[in-house]
Amino acid sequence: MRIGELARRTGVSERSLRYYEKQGLMDAERTPGGHREYAEGAVDRVIRIQELFAAGLCSEKIAELLPCMRDSDGGPSRIAGGRLVADLTVERDRINRMIADLIRSREVLDEVIDAASAPPE
């Protein structure tokens, strides 16, 4: 599929897709006319990249991680090295702290909403 179709199917801009390719996060074949051609699996790859960016990982870490995430059969890959596992553990701990902070913020908001919604005495 061409870059425009991939962008449309994933909701990611063509500019971002070119950036992903430049960062080594994905690749594309080139037609004789120089147009990018992506395999069907590129849709899942882009979605996975977006999820990792949303989790706060940088493109360098994503490039390390992508080959380790899942094998083509859908099972977990076993090729992640010890350093990557340690780095990802740090990232997971960071995300857990963010989740805890968000939960505390939501609790405060709930208290304010409850107090503001209570009928006057």
Short mmCIF file of N, CA, C and O in Angstrom, two decimals:
data_model
loop_
_atom_site.label_atom_id
_atom_site.label_comp_id
_atom_site.label_asym_id
_atom_site.label_seq_id
_atom_site.Cartn_x
_atom_site.Cartn_y
_atom_site.Cartn_z
N MET A 1 0.85 -1.17 0.00
CA MET A 1 0.00 0.00 0.00
C MET A 1 0.90 1.23 0.00
O MET A 1 2.00 1.19 0.52
N ARG A 2 0.38 2.29 -0.53
CA ARG A 2 1.13 3.54 -0.59
C ARG A 2 1.03 4.29 0.74
O ARG A 2 0.16 4.00 1.57
N ILE A 3 1.86 5.28 0.90
CA ILE A 3 1.94 6.02 2.17
C ILE A 3 0.61 6.69 2.52
O ILE A 3 0.22 6.72 3.69
N GLY A 4 -0.11 7.21 1.53
CA GLY A 4 -1.38 7.86 1.80
C GLY A 4 -2.40 6.91 2.38
O GLY A 4 -3.15 7.26 3.30
N GLU A 5 -2.45 5.69 1.84
CA GLU A 5 -3.39 4.70 2.35
C GLU A 5 -3.01 4.29 3.77
O GLU A 5 -3.87 4.14 4.64
N LEU A 6 -1.71 4.09 4.01
CA LEU A 6 -1.26 3.72 5.36
C LEU A 6 -1.61 4.84 6.34
O LEU A 6 -2.09 4.57 7.45
N ALA A 7 -1.41 6.06 5.95
CA ALA A 7 -1.76 7.20 6.81
C ALA A 7 -3.26 7.20 7.10
O ALA A 7 -3.68 7.38 8.25
N ARG A 8 -4.06 6.98 6.09
CA ARG A 8 -5.51 6.97 6.26
C ARG A 8 -5.95 5.82 7.17
O ARG A 8 -6.80 6.00 8.04
N ARG A 9 -5.38 4.66 6.99
CA ARG A 9 -5.79 3.49 7.77
C ARG A 9 -5.35 3.55 9.22
O ARG A 9 -5.96 2.92 10.08
N THR A 10 -4.29 4.29 9.50
CA THR A 10 -3.77 4.34 10.87
C THR A 10 -4.06 5.65 11.58
O THR A 10 -3.88 5.75 12.79
N GLY A 11 -4.48 6.67 10.82
CA GLY A 11 -4.71 7.97 11.42
C GLY A 11 -3.43 8.72 11.74
O GLY A 11 -3.43 9.66 12.53
N VAL A 12 -2.32 8.30 11.14
CA VAL A 12 -1.01 8.91 11.37
C VAL A 12 -0.64 9.68 10.11
O VAL A 12 -0.87 9.21 9.00
N SER A 13 -0.06 10.85 10.28
CA SER A 13 0.27 11.68 9.12
C SER A 13 1.37 11.04 8.28
O SER A 13 2.19 10.25 8.77
N GLU A 14 1.39 11.40 7.00
CA GLU A 14 2.45 10.93 6.11
C GLU A 14 3.80 11.39 6.61
O GLU A 14 4.79 10.66 6.52
N ARG A 15 3.84 12.59 7.15
CA ARG A 15 5.11 13.11 7.69
C ARG A 15 5.62 12.22 8.82
O ARG A 15 6.81 11.92 8.89
N SER A 16 4.72 11.79 9.71
CA SER A 16 5.12 10.89 10.80
C SER A 16 5.61 9.56 10.26
O SER A 16 6.60 9.01 10.76
N LEU A 17 4.95 9.04 9.24
CA LEU A 17 5.37 7.77 8.66
C LEU A 17 6.77 7.88 8.07
O LEU A 17 7.61 6.98 8.23
N ARG A 18 7.06 8.99 7.41
CA ARG A 18 8.42 9.20 6.88
C ARG A 18 9.43 9.30 8.02
O ARG A 18 10.54 8.78 7.93
N TYR A 19 9.03 9.95 9.10
CA TYR A 19 9.90 10.05 10.29
C TYR A 19 10.17 8.66 10.86
O TYR A 19 11.31 8.34 11.20
N TYR A 20 9.14 7.83 10.97
CA TYR A 20 9.32 6.47 11.49
C TYR A 20 10.33 5.71 10.64
O TYR A 20 11.19 4.99 11.16
N GLU A 21 10.22 5.87 9.34
CA GLU A 21 11.15 5.19 8.44
C GLU A 21 12.58 5.72 8.65
O GLU A 21 13.53 4.94 8.74
N LYS A 22 12.72 7.02 8.77
CA LYS A 22 14.04 7.63 8.97
C LYS A 22 14.66 7.16 10.29
O LYS A 22 15.88 6.99 10.38
N GLN A 23 13.83 6.95 11.31
CA GLN A 23 14.32 6.51 12.62
C GLN A 23 14.55 5.00 12.68
O GLN A 23 14.98 4.48 13.71
N GLY A 24 14.26 4.29 11.60
CA GLY A 24 14.47 2.84 11.58
C GLY A 24 13.37 2.05 12.26
O GLY A 24 13.55 0.88 12.58
N LEU A 25 12.22 2.67 12.47
CA LEU A 25 11.11 2.00 13.13
C LEU A 25 10.31 1.14 12.18
O LEU A 25 9.60 0.22 12.61
N MET A 26 10.38 1.44 10.91
CA MET A 26 9.69 0.66 9.88
C MET A 26 10.39 0.90 8.56
O MET A 26 11.21 1.82 8.45
N ASP A 27 10.08 0.07 7.60
CA ASP A 27 10.68 0.26 6.29
C ASP A 27 9.63 0.10 5.19
O ASP A 27 8.53 -0.35 5.44
N ALA A 28 10.02 0.54 4.03
CA ALA A 28 9.12 0.46 2.87
C ALA A 28 9.95 0.09 1.65
O ALA A 28 11.13 0.45 1.55
N GLU A 29 9.33 -0.63 0.76
CA GLU A 29 9.95 -0.88 -0.54
C GLU A 29 9.75 0.37 -1.38
O GLU A 29 8.89 1.20 -1.09
N ARG A 30 10.53 0.49 -2.42
CA ARG A 30 10.36 1.63 -3.34
C ARG A 30 9.97 1.11 -4.70
O ARG A 30 10.51 0.12 -5.19
N THR A 31 8.99 1.77 -5.30
CA THR A 31 8.59 1.42 -6.67
C THR A 31 9.64 2.00 -7.62
O THR A 31 10.46 2.84 -7.22
N PRO A 32 9.63 1.57 -8.88
CA PRO A 32 10.56 2.16 -9.84
C PRO A 32 10.43 3.68 -9.93
O PRO A 32 11.39 4.38 -10.21
N GLY A 33 9.24 4.20 -9.63
CA GLY A 33 9.02 5.64 -9.64
C GLY A 33 9.43 6.33 -8.35
O GLY A 33 9.26 7.53 -8.20
N GLY A 34 9.93 5.55 -7.37
CA GLY A 34 10.38 6.12 -6.10
C GLY A 34 9.33 6.22 -5.02
O GLY A 34 9.61 6.74 -3.94
N HIS A 35 8.12 5.73 -5.27
CA HIS A 35 7.06 5.80 -4.27
C HIS A 35 7.26 4.71 -3.22
O HIS A 35 7.72 3.61 -3.52
N ARG A 36 6.90 5.03 -1.98
CA ARG A 36 6.98 4.04 -0.91
C ARG A 36 5.83 3.04 -1.06
O ARG A 36 4.69 3.42 -1.31
N GLU A 37 6.14 1.79 -0.83
CA GLU A 37 5.14 0.71 -0.81
C GLU A 37 5.31 -0.04 0.50
O GLU A 37 6.39 -0.54 0.80
N TYR A 38 4.24 -0.09 1.29
CA TYR A 38 4.27 -0.76 2.58
C TYR A 38 3.52 -2.08 2.53
O TYR A 38 2.50 -2.20 1.86
N ALA A 39 4.02 -3.04 3.28
CA ALA A 39 3.35 -4.34 3.41
C ALA A 39 2.12 -4.17 4.30
O ALA A 39 2.00 -3.20 5.05
N GLU A 40 1.22 -5.11 4.25
CA GLU A 40 0.00 -5.07 5.06
C GLU A 40 0.33 -4.99 6.55
O GLU A 40 -0.37 -4.33 7.32
N GLY A 41 1.40 -5.64 6.97
CA GLY A 41 1.79 -5.63 8.38
C GLY A 41 2.19 -4.26 8.89
O GLY A 41 2.30 -4.06 10.10
N ALA A 42 2.39 -3.31 7.99
CA ALA A 42 2.77 -1.95 8.41
C ALA A 42 1.68 -1.29 9.25
O ALA A 42 1.97 -0.46 10.10
N VAL A 43 0.43 -1.66 9.01
CA VAL A 43 -0.68 -1.08 9.79
C VAL A 43 -0.49 -1.41 11.27
O VAL A 43 -0.52 -0.53 12.13
N ASP A 44 -0.27 -2.69 11.57
CA ASP A 44 -0.06 -3.09 12.96
C ASP A 44 1.21 -2.46 13.53
O ASP A 44 1.24 -2.07 14.70
N ARG A 45 2.24 -2.37 12.72
CA ARG A 45 3.51 -1.78 13.17
C ARG A 45 3.29 -0.32 13.57
O ARG A 45 3.77 0.11 14.61
N VAL A 46 2.58 0.44 12.76
CA VAL A 46 2.35 1.85 13.06
C VAL A 46 1.52 1.99 14.34
O VAL A 46 1.82 2.83 15.20
N ILE A 47 0.52 1.17 14.49
CA ILE A 47 -0.30 1.21 15.70
C ILE A 47 0.56 0.91 16.93
O ILE A 47 0.46 1.59 17.95
N ARG A 48 1.42 -0.08 16.82
CA ARG A 48 2.31 -0.43 17.94
C ARG A 48 3.25 0.73 18.25
O ARG A 48 3.48 1.07 19.41
N ILE A 49 3.80 1.36 17.22
CA ILE A 49 4.69 2.50 17.42
C ILE A 49 3.95 3.62 18.14
O ILE A 49 4.47 4.23 19.09
N GLN A 50 2.74 3.90 17.73
CA GLN A 50 1.94 4.94 18.37
C GLN A 50 1.69 4.62 19.84
O GLN A 50 1.76 5.50 20.70
N GLU A 51 1.41 3.37 20.15
CA GLU A 51 1.19 2.97 21.53
C GLU A 51 2.44 3.20 22.37
O GLU A 51 2.36 3.67 23.51
N LEU A 52 3.60 2.88 21.81
CA LEU A 52 4.85 3.05 22.55
C LEU A 52 5.19 4.52 22.74
O LEU A 52 5.67 4.91 23.81
N PHE A 53 4.95 5.34 21.72
CA PHE A 53 5.15 6.78 21.89
C PHE A 53 4.21 7.31 22.97
O PHE A 53 4.60 8.12 23.81
N ALA A 54 2.96 6.86 22.96
CA ALA A 54 1.98 7.31 23.95
C ALA A 54 2.39 6.91 25.37
O ALA A 54 2.07 7.60 26.33
N ALA A 55 3.13 5.81 25.48
CA ALA A 55 3.62 5.37 26.79
C ALA A 55 4.84 6.16 27.23
O ALA A 55 5.32 5.98 28.35
N GLY A 56 5.32 7.05 26.36
CA GLY A 56 6.43 7.92 26.73
C GLY A 56 7.81 7.44 26.31
O GLY A 56 8.81 8.02 26.70
N LEU A 57 7.87 6.38 25.50
CA LEU A 57 9.17 5.90 25.05
C LEU A 57 9.68 6.76 23.90
O LEU A 57 8.89 7.26 23.09
N CYS A 58 10.99 6.92 23.81
CA CYS A 58 11.60 7.67 22.71
C CYS A 58 11.80 6.74 21.51
O CYS A 58 11.76 5.52 21.64
N SER A 59 12.03 7.33 20.34
CA SER A 59 12.15 6.53 19.12
C SER A 59 13.34 5.57 19.19
O SER A 59 13.26 4.46 18.66
N GLU A 60 14.41 5.96 19.86
CA GLU A 60 15.57 5.07 19.98
C GLU A 60 15.21 3.81 20.75
O GLU A 60 15.56 2.70 20.37
N LYS A 61 14.49 3.97 21.86
CA LYS A 61 14.08 2.82 22.67
C LYS A 61 13.06 1.98 21.91
O LYS A 61 13.09 0.76 21.96
N ILE A 62 12.17 2.64 21.18
CA ILE A 62 11.18 1.91 20.39
C ILE A 62 11.87 1.06 19.33
O ILE A 62 11.51 -0.10 19.11
N ALA A 63 12.90 1.61 18.69
CA ALA A 63 13.63 0.86 17.66
C ALA A 63 14.28 -0.39 18.26
O ALA A 63 14.34 -1.44 17.62
N GLU A 64 14.75 -0.30 19.50
CA GLU A 64 15.31 -1.47 20.18
C GLU A 64 14.25 -2.49 20.54
O GLU A 64 14.47 -3.68 20.48
N LEU A 65 13.10 -1.97 20.92
CA LEU A 65 12.04 -2.81 21.45
C LEU A 65 11.23 -3.54 20.39
O LEU A 65 10.86 -4.70 20.58
N LEU A 66 10.95 -2.89 19.28
CA LEU A 66 10.04 -3.46 18.29
C LEU A 66 10.39 -4.89 17.87
O LEU A 66 9.51 -5.74 17.81
N PRO A 67 11.65 -5.19 17.59
CA PRO A 67 11.94 -6.57 17.17
C PRO A 67 11.70 -7.60 18.27
O PRO A 67 11.59 -8.79 18.00
N CYS A 68 11.60 -7.15 19.50
CA CYS A 68 11.46 -8.06 20.64
C CYS A 68 10.02 -8.25 21.09
O CYS A 68 9.76 -9.08 21.96
N MET A 69 9.10 -7.49 20.55
CA MET A 69 7.75 -7.48 21.12
C MET A 69 6.96 -8.75 20.84
O MET A 69 6.43 -9.36 21.72
N ARG A 70 6.86 -9.12 19.60
CA ARG A 70 6.09 -10.32 19.25
C ARG A 70 6.70 -10.96 18.02
O ARG A 70 7.15 -10.28 17.11
N ASP A 71 6.68 -12.28 18.02
CA ASP A 71 7.08 -13.00 16.82
C ASP A 71 5.92 -13.01 15.85
O ASP A 71 4.79 -12.67 16.21
N SER A 72 6.17 -13.42 14.62
CA SER A 72 5.12 -13.41 13.60
C SER A 72 3.94 -14.31 13.96
O SER A 72 2.83 -14.10 13.50
N ASP A 73 4.16 -15.32 14.83
CA ASP A 73 3.06 -16.19 15.23
C ASP A 73 2.22 -15.60 16.35
O ASP A 73 1.25 -16.20 16.80
N GLY A 74 2.60 -14.41 16.81
CA GLY A 74 1.84 -13.76 17.87
C GLY A 74 2.33 -14.08 19.27
O GLY A 74 1.90 -13.48 20.23
N GLY A 75 3.27 -15.02 19.37
CA GLY A 75 3.82 -15.37 20.68
C GLY A 75 4.91 -14.40 21.09
O GLY A 75 5.46 -13.69 20.26
N PRO A 76 5.22 -14.36 22.38
CA PRO A 76 6.26 -13.46 22.85
C PRO A 76 7.62 -13.80 22.23
O PRO A 76 7.96 -14.96 22.06
N SER A 77 8.36 -12.78 21.88
CA SER A 77 9.71 -12.99 21.35
C SER A 77 10.67 -13.19 22.51
O SER A 77 10.50 -12.63 23.59
N ARG A 78 11.69 -13.95 22.30
CA ARG A 78 12.67 -14.24 23.35
C ARG A 78 14.01 -13.56 23.07
O ARG A 78 15.00 -13.87 23.70
N ILE A 79 14.07 -12.61 22.11
CA ILE A 79 15.36 -12.06 21.72
C ILE A 79 15.77 -10.81 22.50
O ILE A 79 16.83 -10.28 22.27
N ALA A 80 14.95 -10.36 23.43
CA ALA A 80 15.31 -9.17 24.20
C ALA A 80 16.49 -9.49 25.10
O ALA A 80 16.51 -10.50 25.79
N GLY A 81 17.48 -8.62 25.08
CA GLY A 81 18.65 -8.79 25.93
C GLY A 81 18.41 -8.26 27.33
O GLY A 81 17.43 -7.56 27.59
N GLY A 82 19.33 -8.56 28.21
CA GLY A 82 19.21 -8.15 29.61
C GLY A 82 19.15 -6.64 29.78
O GLY A 82 18.40 -6.14 30.62
N ARG A 83 19.94 -5.90 29.01
CA ARG A 83 19.94 -4.44 29.12
C ARG A 83 18.59 -3.87 28.72
O ARG A 83 18.05 -2.99 29.37
N LEU A 84 18.02 -4.41 27.63
CA LEU A 84 16.71 -3.93 27.18
C LEU A 84 15.64 -4.24 28.23
O LEU A 84 14.80 -3.40 28.54
N VAL A 85 15.70 -5.42 28.80
CA VAL A 85 14.73 -5.78 29.84
C VAL A 85 14.86 -4.83 31.02
O VAL A 85 13.85 -4.34 31.55
N ALA A 86 16.08 -4.51 31.42
CA ALA A 86 16.29 -3.57 32.53
C ALA A 86 15.76 -2.19 32.18
O ALA A 86 15.08 -1.55 33.00
N ASP A 87 16.03 -1.73 30.97
CA ASP A 87 15.54 -0.42 30.53
C ASP A 87 14.02 -0.39 30.51
O ASP A 87 13.40 0.59 30.92
N LEU A 88 13.43 -1.46 30.03
CA LEU A 88 11.97 -1.50 29.95
C LEU A 88 11.34 -1.61 31.33
O LEU A 88 10.24 -1.08 31.56
N THR A 89 12.01 -2.23 32.25
CA THR A 89 11.53 -2.29 33.63
C THR A 89 11.49 -0.88 34.22
O THR A 89 10.52 -0.51 34.89
N VAL A 90 12.52 -0.09 33.93
CA VAL A 90 12.54 1.30 34.38
C VAL A 90 11.37 2.07 33.76
O VAL A 90 10.68 2.83 34.45
N GLU A 91 11.13 1.86 32.47
CA GLU A 91 10.01 2.53 31.79
C GLU A 91 8.68 2.11 32.39
O GLU A 91 7.79 2.94 32.62
N ARG A 92 8.53 0.83 32.67
CA ARG A 92 7.28 0.35 33.27
C ARG A 92 7.07 0.97 34.64
O ARG A 92 5.96 1.39 34.99
N ASP A 93 8.15 1.07 35.43
CA ASP A 93 8.04 1.69 36.76
C ASP A 93 7.64 3.16 36.64
O ASP A 93 6.83 3.66 37.43
N ARG A 94 8.19 3.86 35.63
CA ARG A 94 7.84 5.26 35.40
C ARG A 94 6.35 5.38 35.07
O ARG A 94 5.64 6.24 35.59
N ILE A 95 5.86 4.49 34.20
CA ILE A 95 4.44 4.50 33.83
C ILE A 95 3.58 4.22 35.04
O ILE A 95 2.54 4.86 35.25
N ASN A 96 3.99 3.27 35.88
CA ASN A 96 3.22 2.96 37.09
C ASN A 96 3.14 4.17 38.01
O ASN A 96 2.09 4.42 38.62
N ARG A 97 4.23 4.93 38.13
CA ARG A 97 4.21 6.16 38.95
C ARG A 97 3.24 7.18 38.35
O ARG A 97 2.49 7.84 39.08
N MET A 98 3.25 7.30 37.03
CA MET A 98 2.34 8.23 36.37
C MET A 98 0.88 7.82 36.62
O MET A 98 0.02 8.68 36.87
N ILE A 99 0.61 6.53 36.53
CA ILE A 99 -0.74 6.04 36.78
C ILE A 99 -1.17 6.37 38.21
O ILE A 99 -2.29 6.84 38.45
N ALA A 100 -0.28 6.14 39.18
CA ALA A 100 -0.60 6.44 40.58
C ALA A 100 -0.88 7.93 40.76
O ALA A 100 -1.82 8.32 41.46
N ASP A 101 -0.08 8.77 40.10
CA ASP A 101 -0.30 10.23 40.18
C ASP A 101 -1.64 10.61 39.58
O ASP A 101 -2.36 11.45 40.13
N LEU A 102 -1.98 10.00 38.46
CA LEU A 102 -3.27 10.29 37.82
C LEU A 102 -4.44 9.84 38.69
O LEU A 102 -5.46 10.54 38.79
N ILE A 103 -4.30 8.71 39.33
CA ILE A 103 -5.37 8.22 40.22
C ILE A 103 -5.56 9.19 41.38
O ILE A 103 -6.69 9.53 41.73
N ARG A 104 -4.45 9.67 41.95
CA ARG A 104 -4.56 10.64 43.04
C ARG A 104 -5.24 11.92 42.55
O ARG A 104 -6.09 12.49 43.23
N SER A 105 -4.87 12.38 41.38
CA SER A 105 -5.49 13.58 40.81
C SER A 105 -6.99 13.38 40.60
O SER A 105 -7.80 14.27 40.89
N ARG A 106 -7.36 12.21 40.10
CA ARG A 106 -8.78 11.92 39.89
C ARG A 106 -9.54 11.91 41.21
O ARG A 106 -10.66 12.42 41.31
N GLU A 107 -8.91 11.36 42.25
CA GLU A 107 -9.56 11.33 43.56
C GLU A 107 -9.80 12.74 44.10
O GLU A 107 -10.86 13.03 44.66
N VAL A 108 -8.82 13.62 43.91
CA VAL A 108 -9.00 15.01 44.33
C VAL A 108 -10.14 15.65 43.56
O VAL A 108 -11.00 16.34 44.14
N LEU A 109 -10.16 15.43 42.25
CA LEU A 109 -11.25 15.99 41.43
C LEU A 109 -12.60 15.44 41.87
O LEU A 109 -13.59 16.19 41.94
N ASP A 110 -12.66 14.15 42.17
CA ASP A 110 -13.92 13.56 42.63
C ASP A 110 -14.39 14.24 43.92
O ASP A 110 -15.58 14.51 44.08
N GLU A 111 -13.45 14.51 44.84
CA GLU A 111 -13.81 15.17 46.09
C GLU A 111 -14.37 16.57 45.83
O GLU A 111 -15.36 16.98 46.44
N VAL A 112 -13.72 17.31 44.94
CA VAL A 112 -14.18 18.68 44.61
C VAL A 112 -15.55 18.62 43.95
O VAL A 112 -16.45 19.38 44.29
N ILE A 113 -15.72 17.69 43.03
CA ILE A 113 -17.01 17.54 42.35
C ILE A 113 -18.09 17.19 43.34
O ILE A 113 -19.21 17.78 43.32
N ASP A 114 -17.81 16.25 44.24
CA ASP A 114 -18.80 15.85 45.25
C ASP A 114 -19.17 17.02 46.15
O ASP A 114 -20.33 17.27 46.44
N ALA A 115 -18.13 17.76 46.57
CA ALA A 115 -18.38 18.90 47.47
C ALA A 115 -19.19 19.98 46.74
O ALA A 115 -20.10 20.58 47.34
N ALA A 116 -18.87 20.23 45.49
CA ALA A 116 -19.56 21.27 44.75
C ALA A 116 -20.98 20.84 44.34
O ALA A 116 -21.84 21.69 44.11
N SER A 117 -21.20 19.55 44.27
CA SER A 117 -22.51 19.03 43.85
C SER A 117 -23.46 18.82 45.02
O SER A 117 -24.66 18.62 44.80
N ALA A 118 -22.95 18.85 46.22
CA ALA A 118 -23.79 18.59 47.40
C ALA A 118 -24.77 19.74 47.58
O ALA A 118 -24.43 20.91 47.39
N PRO A 119 -26.02 19.42 47.91
CA PRO A 119 -27.00 20.49 48.14
C PRO A 119 -26.57 21.33 49.34
O PRO A 119 -26.00 20.82 50.29
N PRO A 120 -26.84 22.63 49.28
CA PRO A 120 -26.47 23.49 50.41
C PRO A 120 -27.23 23.08 51.68
O PRO A 120 -28.38 22.68 51.62
N GLU A 121 -26.58 23.23 52.77
CA GLU A 121 -27.22 22.84 54.05
C GLU A 121 -27.96 23.96 54.66
O GLU A 121 -27.83 25.07 54.56
#
